[in-house]
Amino acid sequence: MHSVLRVEGGHPLQGTITVRGAKNFVPKAMVASLLGDGPSQLSNVPLIRDVDVVSDLLSLHGVAVEFDQRTGVMSLDPRNVTVASRTDIDSLGGASRIPILFCGPLLHQIGEAFIPELGGCNIGGRPIDFHLDTLRRFGAVVDKRSDGIHITKPLEGLHGAVIDLPFPSVGATEQTLLTAVMAEGVTTLKGAAVEPEIMDLINVLQKMGAIISVNTDRTIRIEGVPVLHGYRHTALPDRIEAASWGAAALATGGDIRVLGAHQPDMTTFLNTFRKVGGAFDIEDDGIRFYHPGGELSSIALETAVHPGFMTDWQQPLVVALTQAQGLSIVHETVYENRFGFTKALRKMGANIQVYRECLGGTPCRFGERNFFHSAAISGPTPLRAADIEVPDLRGGFSHLIAALAAEGTSTVSGIDVISRGYEHFTTKLHQLDARVEYVDA
């Protein structure tokens, strides 16, 4: 794929596109198939790079993976799971953070796991030690070496544990679930993340035979079972991609029908979208997002874990807020380095200031740690074309939205990063009458 996209901005995005399964769920459900004693089938799978990485990692471990890209149906057969070459694992490690989630299932199935250098977006701390400490709680033996981290299961097997998370981490919750379901005894996870993608992973594990209960105080209780089976499941749609296209409609003055978008998973986003001045129609097969005309309104916004305003919704919406009347305040409480993408927006004419202080909300854990985690956006400000470099997945899509909203022709470099989480995004742009084309770097 070319890595540079030429974008002629200033034209409203209009048309219909489709979103498939959630990036933050599908790879985890693929990993869960390792726990079964027979084949699994996952539907509504998107063609994104994270799915490719996990498919390759599963194949390295002996899982037979078949993916019909047209229908989005994937079959996964783990009956011949085996130890993979460390060199092969290492060659894929830098592309994703998913390998860390292989540990629990591999320990149960073959007694060992290997973690290479991990990749992912540089948006804030996602400490691997958090995962390793969780695995140790279950009795796993963790050995850090020069070539990576080696993890083994003791002779007596893994056992249940009591885990109290200091913050509702999605990754730590997933790690606990994937390890606890076949550990001996009961595991209690306090302070768990309860995002829709987590709940759908619990749905998958329950279909496989797991016993999991979720309490209203963010406590998840898992009773370990000796055997799990394959599953058949349809992935929930990607609420981040759906919201990103909604923000694009708002920023460009457009009208986009997002087939597959699911209202119950997007309630908080839809409320905020309406407060800013956007309009939407809930339809049987999706959501129509559009700019109804008139001025957009400034807001005060704080990101939070579910059911709060999702951190991944923040960056695309900030682009739309550059076109709102007045001063908007955005306080980021989930990832400490999420405002790096605003540098390019300022280059394009946006009036955005970032601050170390906790603005517009309750003091958060980043307030005393010298991170620029609050932003003030004054608008409306016309955006002008520029040459910009994609910093990460969500920031990159936000840059793309800004280029589409700006007057003139921009070049967006490193655009292939967006394919990690947005299926066929350039095809969808053409479906929306965007004037974009790849150019040689």
C-alpha positions as CSV (number, residue, x, y, z in Angstrom):
1,M,0.0,0.0,0.0
2,H,1.1,3.5,-0.7
3,S,1.6,5.5,2.4
4,V,0.8,9.0,1.2
5,L,-2.8,10.2,0.4
6,R,-3.5,13.4,-1.5
7,V,-6.7,15.0,-0.1
8,E,-8.7,17.8,-1.8
9,G,-10.7,19.3,1.1
10,G,-13.6,21.6,1.4
11,H,-16.3,19.2,0.1
12,P,-19.0,17.7,2.3
13,L,-18.9,13.9,2.7
14,Q,-22.2,12.4,1.6
15,G,-23.3,8.9,1.1
16,T,-23.6,5.5,2.7
17,I,-20.8,3.2,4.1
18,T,-20.8,0.0,6.3
19,V,-18.9,-0.8,9.5
20,R,-18.3,-4.4,10.5
21,G,-17.0,-6.0,13.7
22,A,-15.1,-4.0,16.4
23,K,-11.4,-3.8,16.2
24,N,-11.3,-3.8,20.0
25,F,-13.2,-7.1,20.1
26,V,-12.6,-9.3,17.1
27,P,-8.8,-10.0,17.7
28,K,-9.6,-10.9,21.3
29,A,-12.4,-13.3,20.2
30,M,-9.9,-14.8,17.8
31,V,-7.5,-15.4,20.7
32,A,-10.3,-16.9,22.8
33,S,-10.7,-19.7,20.1
34,L,-7.3,-21.1,21.4
35,L,-9.2,-22.2,24.6
36,G,-11.7,-24.4,22.7
37,D,-11.4,-28.2,22.2
38,G,-13.0,-27.8,18.7
39,P,-13.4,-25.3,15.9
40,S,-15.0,-21.8,16.3
41,Q,-16.7,-19.6,13.8
42,L,-16.7,-15.8,14.1
43,S,-18.8,-13.6,11.8
44,N,-18.8,-9.9,10.9
45,V,-15.0,-9.9,10.9
46,P,-13.4,-6.7,9.3
47,L,-10.5,-6.8,7.0
48,I,-8.0,-4.8,9.1
49,R,-4.3,-5.2,9.9
50,D,-4.9,-6.3,13.5
51,V,-7.0,-9.2,12.2
52,D,-4.2,-10.1,9.9
53,V,-1.6,-10.0,12.7
54,V,-3.6,-12.2,15.0
55,S,-4.4,-14.6,12.1
56,D,-0.7,-15.0,11.4
57,L,0.1,-15.5,15.1
58,L,-2.6,-18.1,15.5
59,S,-1.3,-19.9,12.4
60,L,2.2,-19.9,13.8
61,H,0.8,-21.8,16.8
62,G,-0.9,-24.4,14.7
63,V,-4.4,-23.0,14.5
64,A,-6.1,-23.5,11.2
65,V,-7.5,-20.1,10.1
66,E,-9.8,-19.6,7.2
67,F,-11.3,-16.2,6.4
68,D,-13.8,-15.4,3.7
69,Q,-13.1,-11.7,3.3
70,R,-16.3,-11.1,1.2
71,T,-18.7,-12.5,3.9
72,G,-16.6,-11.6,6.9
73,V,-16.8,-15.2,8.2
74,M,-13.8,-16.7,9.9
75,S,-13.2,-20.3,11.1
76,L,-10.6,-21.1,13.6
77,D,-9.6,-24.7,14.5
78,P,-7.2,-25.0,17.5
79,R,-7.0,-28.8,17.7
80,N,-3.4,-28.9,16.5
81,V,-2.1,-26.0,18.6
82,T,1.6,-26.2,19.2
83,V,4.7,-24.2,20.3
84,A,5.6,-21.6,17.7
85,S,9.1,-20.5,16.6
86,R,10.3,-17.6,18.7
87,T,11.9,-16.0,15.7
88,D,8.5,-16.1,13.8
89,I,6.7,-14.7,16.8
90,D,9.2,-11.9,17.2
91,S,8.8,-10.9,13.5
92,L,5.2,-10.1,14.2
93,G,5.5,-8.7,17.7
94,G,6.2,-5.1,16.7
95,A,2.9,-4.8,14.8
96,S,0.5,-5.2,17.7
97,R,0.0,-5.5,21.4
98,I,-2.2,-8.5,21.0
99,P,0.5,-11.1,21.6
100,I,0.3,-10.5,25.4
101,L,-3.2,-11.8,25.4
102,F,-2.1,-15.1,24.0
103,C,-0.4,-16.0,27.3
104,G,-3.3,-17.4,29.3
105,P,-4.8,-19.5,26.5
106,L,-1.3,-20.9,25.5
107,L,-0.4,-21.7,29.1
108,H,-3.6,-23.7,29.4
109,Q,-3.2,-25.5,26.1
110,I,0.6,-26.1,25.8
111,G,2.0,-24.9,29.1
112,E,4.2,-22.1,27.8
113,A,4.1,-18.7,26.0
114,F,6.6,-16.2,24.6
115,I,6.2,-12.4,24.4
116,P,8.3,-10.4,22.0
117,E,8.7,-6.7,21.8
118,L,5.2,-5.2,21.6
119,G,3.9,-2.6,19.2
120,G,0.8,-0.4,19.1
121,C,0.0,3.3,19.2
122,N,2.2,5.6,21.3
123,I,-0.6,7.4,23.1
124,G,0.2,6.6,26.7
125,G,1.3,4.0,29.2
126,R,0.1,0.4,28.7
127,P,2.6,-1.2,31.0
128,I,3.3,-4.9,30.2
129,D,4.2,-5.4,33.8
130,F,0.5,-5.0,34.7
131,H,-0.2,-8.1,32.5
132,L,2.8,-10.0,33.9
133,D,1.8,-9.4,37.5
134,T,-1.7,-10.7,36.7
135,L,-0.3,-13.9,35.2
136,R,1.9,-14.3,38.3
137,R,-1.3,-14.1,40.4
138,F,-2.5,-17.2,38.7
139,G,0.7,-19.0,39.4
140,A,2.5,-18.5,36.1
141,V,6.3,-18.4,36.1
142,V,7.6,-15.3,34.3
143,D,11.2,-15.2,33.1
144,K,12.4,-12.0,31.5
145,R,15.3,-12.7,29.1
146,S,17.2,-10.7,26.5
147,D,15.2,-12.2,23.6
148,G,11.8,-11.6,25.2
149,I,9.6,-12.8,28.1
150,H,9.1,-16.5,28.7
151,I,6.1,-17.7,30.7
152,T,5.4,-21.2,31.8
153,K,2.7,-23.1,33.7
154,P,3.7,-24.8,36.9
155,L,3.1,-28.6,37.3
156,E,0.1,-28.0,39.5
157,G,-1.5,-25.8,36.9
158,L,-2.9,-22.3,37.1
159,H,-5.2,-21.4,40.0
160,G,-7.9,-18.7,40.7
161,A,-6.9,-15.4,42.2
162,V,-8.2,-12.1,43.6
163,I,-7.2,-9.2,41.4
164,D,-8.0,-5.6,42.3
165,L,-7.3,-3.2,39.4
166,P,-6.3,0.4,40.3
167,F,-7.9,1.6,37.0
168,P,-10.5,-0.2,34.9
169,S,-8.0,-1.3,32.3
170,V,-9.5,-3.0,29.2
171,G,-6.3,-5.0,28.5
172,A,-5.9,-6.2,32.1
173,T,-9.6,-7.2,32.2
174,E,-9.2,-9.2,29.0
175,Q,-6.0,-10.9,30.3
176,T,-7.8,-11.9,33.5
177,L,-10.8,-13.3,31.6
178,L,-8.8,-15.3,29.1
179,T,-6.6,-16.8,31.9
180,A,-9.3,-17.3,34.7
181,V,-11.8,-19.3,32.6
182,M,-9.8,-22.5,32.8
183,A,-7.8,-21.8,36.0
184,E,-8.6,-24.1,39.0
185,G,-11.0,-22.4,41.4
186,V,-12.6,-19.0,41.5
187,T,-11.2,-15.7,40.3
188,T,-12.6,-12.4,41.5
189,L,-11.7,-9.3,39.5
190,K,-12.4,-6.0,41.1
191,G,-12.4,-2.6,39.3
192,A,-12.9,-4.3,36.0
193,A,-13.5,-2.6,32.6
194,V,-17.1,-3.2,31.4
195,E,-16.9,-1.8,27.8
196,P,-19.3,-3.4,25.3
197,E,-16.3,-5.2,23.7
198,I,-15.5,-6.7,27.1
199,M,-19.1,-7.8,27.5
200,D,-19.1,-9.4,24.1
201,L,-15.9,-11.3,24.9
202,I,-17.7,-12.6,28.0
203,N,-20.6,-13.6,25.7
204,V,-18.1,-15.6,23.6
205,L,-16.5,-17.3,26.6
206,Q,-19.9,-18.2,28.0
207,K,-20.8,-19.8,24.7
208,M,-17.6,-21.9,25.1
209,G,-18.7,-23.1,28.5
210,A,-17.3,-20.5,30.9
211,I,-19.1,-19.4,34.1
212,I,-18.8,-15.7,34.4
213,S,-20.9,-13.2,36.4
214,V,-20.7,-9.4,36.3
215,N,-21.8,-7.3,39.2
216,T,-22.9,-3.6,39.1
217,D,-19.8,-2.6,41.1
218,R,-17.3,-3.5,38.3
219,T,-16.6,-6.9,40.0
220,I,-16.4,-9.9,37.7
221,R,-16.4,-13.4,39.2
222,I,-15.1,-16.3,37.1
223,E,-15.5,-20.0,38.1
224,G,-12.8,-22.0,36.3
225,V,-13.9,-25.0,34.3
226,P,-11.7,-27.9,33.0
227,V,-12.8,-27.8,29.3
228,L,-14.1,-25.2,26.9
229,H,-15.6,-25.8,23.5
230,G,-15.7,-23.9,20.2
231,Y,-18.2,-21.1,19.6
232,R,-20.3,-19.5,16.9
233,H,-20.6,-15.8,17.3
234,T,-21.3,-12.6,15.4
235,A,-19.1,-9.7,16.5
236,L,-20.6,-6.5,17.7
237,P,-20.1,-3.5,15.3
238,D,-17.2,-1.1,15.7
239,R,-18.6,1.9,17.7
240,I,-15.3,3.8,17.3
241,E,-15.3,3.7,13.5
242,A,-19.0,4.6,13.4
243,A,-18.4,7.6,15.6
244,S,-15.3,8.6,13.5
245,W,-17.5,8.8,10.4
246,G,-20.1,10.8,12.4
247,A,-17.4,13.3,13.4
248,A,-16.3,13.5,9.7
249,A,-19.9,14.3,8.7
250,L,-20.0,17.1,11.3
251,A,-16.6,18.6,10.5
252,T,-17.2,18.6,6.7
253,G,-20.8,19.7,6.8
254,G,-21.8,16.4,5.4
255,D,-24.4,13.6,5.6
256,I,-23.3,10.0,6.2
257,R,-25.4,6.9,6.7
258,V,-23.3,4.4,8.7
259,L,-24.8,0.9,8.2
260,G,-24.1,-1.4,11.1
261,A,-23.8,1.4,13.7
262,H,-25.6,0.3,16.9
263,Q,-27.3,2.9,19.1
264,P,-27.1,1.2,22.5
265,D,-23.3,1.1,22.3
266,M,-23.1,4.8,21.3
267,T,-25.5,6.5,23.7
268,T,-22.9,8.7,25.2
269,F,-21.4,9.7,21.9
270,L,-24.8,10.5,20.4
271,N,-25.7,12.7,23.4
272,T,-22.5,14.7,22.9
273,F,-22.9,14.8,19.1
274,R,-26.3,16.4,19.6
275,K,-25.0,18.9,22.2
276,V,-22.4,20.1,19.7
277,G,-25.1,20.7,17.1
278,G,-25.0,17.5,15.0
279,A,-28.1,15.6,14.0
280,F,-28.7,11.9,13.7
281,D,-31.4,9.5,12.7
282,I,-31.6,6.0,14.2
283,E,-32.5,3.6,11.5
284,D,-33.2,-0.2,11.5
285,D,-29.8,-1.0,9.9
286,G,-27.6,1.8,11.1
287,I,-27.4,5.5,12.0
288,R,-27.5,8.6,9.7
289,F,-25.1,11.4,10.9
290,Y,-25.4,14.8,9.4
291,H,-24.8,18.5,9.9
292,P,-28.2,20.2,10.0
293,G,-26.9,23.7,9.2
294,G,-26.3,26.6,11.5
295,E,-23.6,27.1,14.0
296,L,-22.0,24.3,16.0
297,S,-21.8,24.7,19.8
298,S,-18.8,24.6,22.1
299,I,-18.8,22.0,24.9
300,A,-16.9,20.9,28.0
301,L,-16.0,17.2,27.7
302,E,-14.2,14.6,29.8
303,T,-13.2,11.2,28.6
304,A,-13.7,8.2,30.8
305,V,-14.1,4.5,30.8
306,H,-17.4,3.0,29.8
307,P,-20.2,4.2,30.1
308,G,-18.4,7.6,29.9
309,F,-17.2,9.3,26.7
310,M,-14.8,6.9,25.1
311,T,-11.2,8.2,24.7
312,D,-11.1,6.9,21.1
313,W,-14.1,9.2,20.2
314,Q,-12.2,12.2,21.5
315,Q,-9.7,12.8,18.7
316,P,-12.2,12.8,15.7
317,L,-14.6,15.0,17.7
318,V,-11.9,17.6,18.4
319,V,-11.6,18.2,14.7
320,A,-15.3,19.0,14.6
321,L,-14.9,21.3,17.7
322,T,-12.5,23.5,15.7
323,Q,-15.6,24.5,13.8
324,A,-17.8,25.2,16.9
325,Q,-18.6,28.7,18.2
326,G,-16.8,29.5,21.4
327,L,-14.4,27.7,23.7
328,S,-14.5,23.9,24.1
329,I,-12.6,22.2,26.9
330,V,-11.6,18.5,26.6
331,H,-10.1,16.7,29.6
332,E,-8.5,13.4,28.7
333,T,-8.4,10.9,31.7
334,V,-7.7,7.6,30.0
335,Y,-4.4,8.1,28.0
336,E,-2.0,10.7,29.1
337,N,-0.4,11.5,25.7
338,R,-3.5,11.7,23.5
339,F,-3.2,15.3,22.4
340,G,0.0,15.0,20.3
341,F,-2.2,14.9,17.2
342,T,-3.3,18.5,17.8
343,K,0.1,19.9,16.6
344,A,-0.9,19.1,13.0
345,L,-4.3,20.7,13.5
346,R,-2.6,23.9,14.7
347,K,-0.5,23.8,11.6
348,M,-3.8,23.8,9.6
349,G,-5.1,26.8,11.4
350,A,-6.9,25.4,14.5
351,N,-6.7,27.4,17.7
352,I,-5.9,24.7,20.2
353,Q,-4.0,25.0,23.5
354,V,-2.9,22.0,25.6
355,Y,-2.4,22.1,29.3
356,R,-0.9,20.0,32.1
357,E,-3.8,20.9,34.4
358,C,-7.1,19.0,34.7
359,L,-9.4,21.5,33.0
360,G,-13.2,21.4,33.1
361,G,-13.6,18.3,35.2
362,T,-12.6,16.3,38.3
363,P,-8.8,16.1,39.0
364,C,-7.5,12.9,37.5
365,R,-4.4,10.7,37.9
366,F,-2.5,12.6,35.3
367,G,-2.9,16.0,37.0
368,E,0.3,15.7,39.1
369,R,2.4,13.9,36.5
370,N,3.3,16.7,34.1
371,F,1.3,15.4,31.1
372,F,-0.4,17.6,28.6
373,H,-3.8,16.0,29.0
374,S,-6.3,18.9,28.7
375,A,-7.1,21.0,25.6
376,A,-8.9,24.2,25.0
377,I,-10.3,24.6,21.4
378,S,-11.5,28.1,20.3
379,G,-13.6,28.3,17.2
380,P,-14.7,28.4,14.6
381,T,-11.5,28.6,12.7
382,P,-11.1,27.8,9.0
383,L,-8.8,24.9,8.4
384,R,-6.3,25.2,5.6
385,A,-4.5,22.4,3.7
386,A,-1.1,21.2,4.9
387,D,1.4,18.4,4.6
388,I,0.9,16.2,7.7
389,E,2.2,13.0,9.1
390,V,0.0,10.4,10.8
391,P,1.0,9.9,14.4
392,D,-1.2,6.9,15.4
393,L,-4.4,5.2,14.5
394,R,-7.1,7.5,15.9
395,G,-5.0,10.6,15.5
396,G,-4.3,9.6,11.9
397,F,-8.0,9.3,11.1
398,S,-8.5,12.7,12.8
399,H,-5.9,14.2,10.6
400,L,-7.7,12.7,7.6
401,I,-11.0,14.4,8.7
402,A,-9.2,17.7,9.1
403,A,-7.7,17.4,5.6
404,L,-11.2,16.7,4.2
405,A,-12.6,19.7,6.0
406,A,-9.8,22.1,5.0
407,E,-9.7,24.4,2.0
408,G,-7.1,23.3,-0.5
409,T,-5.2,20.1,-1.1
410,S,-3.3,18.3,1.7
411,T,-0.9,15.4,1.7
412,V,-1.3,12.9,4.5
413,S,1.8,10.7,5.0
414,G,1.9,7.4,6.9
415,I,-1.7,6.8,6.0
416,D,-1.4,3.0,6.0
417,V,-1.5,3.2,9.9
418,I,-5.2,3.8,9.6
419,S,-5.7,0.3,8.1
420,R,-5.0,-1.1,11.5
421,G,-8.5,-0.2,12.6
422,Y,-10.5,1.1,9.6
423,E,-11.6,-1.4,7.0
424,H,-11.3,-0.3,3.4
425,F,-11.2,3.4,4.5
426,T,-10.2,4.8,1.1
427,T,-12.9,2.8,-0.6
428,K,-15.4,4.2,1.9
429,L,-14.1,7.8,1.3
430,H,-14.7,7.3,-2.5
431,Q,-18.2,6.1,-1.6
432,L,-18.7,9.4,0.2
433,D,-17.5,11.4,-2.8
434,A,-14.3,12.4,-1.1
435,R,-11.6,13.6,-3.5
436,V,-8.6,11.5,-2.4
437,E,-5.9,9.6,-4.2
438,Y,-2.8,7.7,-3.3
439,V,0.5,9.2,-4.5
440,D,4.1,7.9,-4.5
441,A,6.0,8.7,-1.3
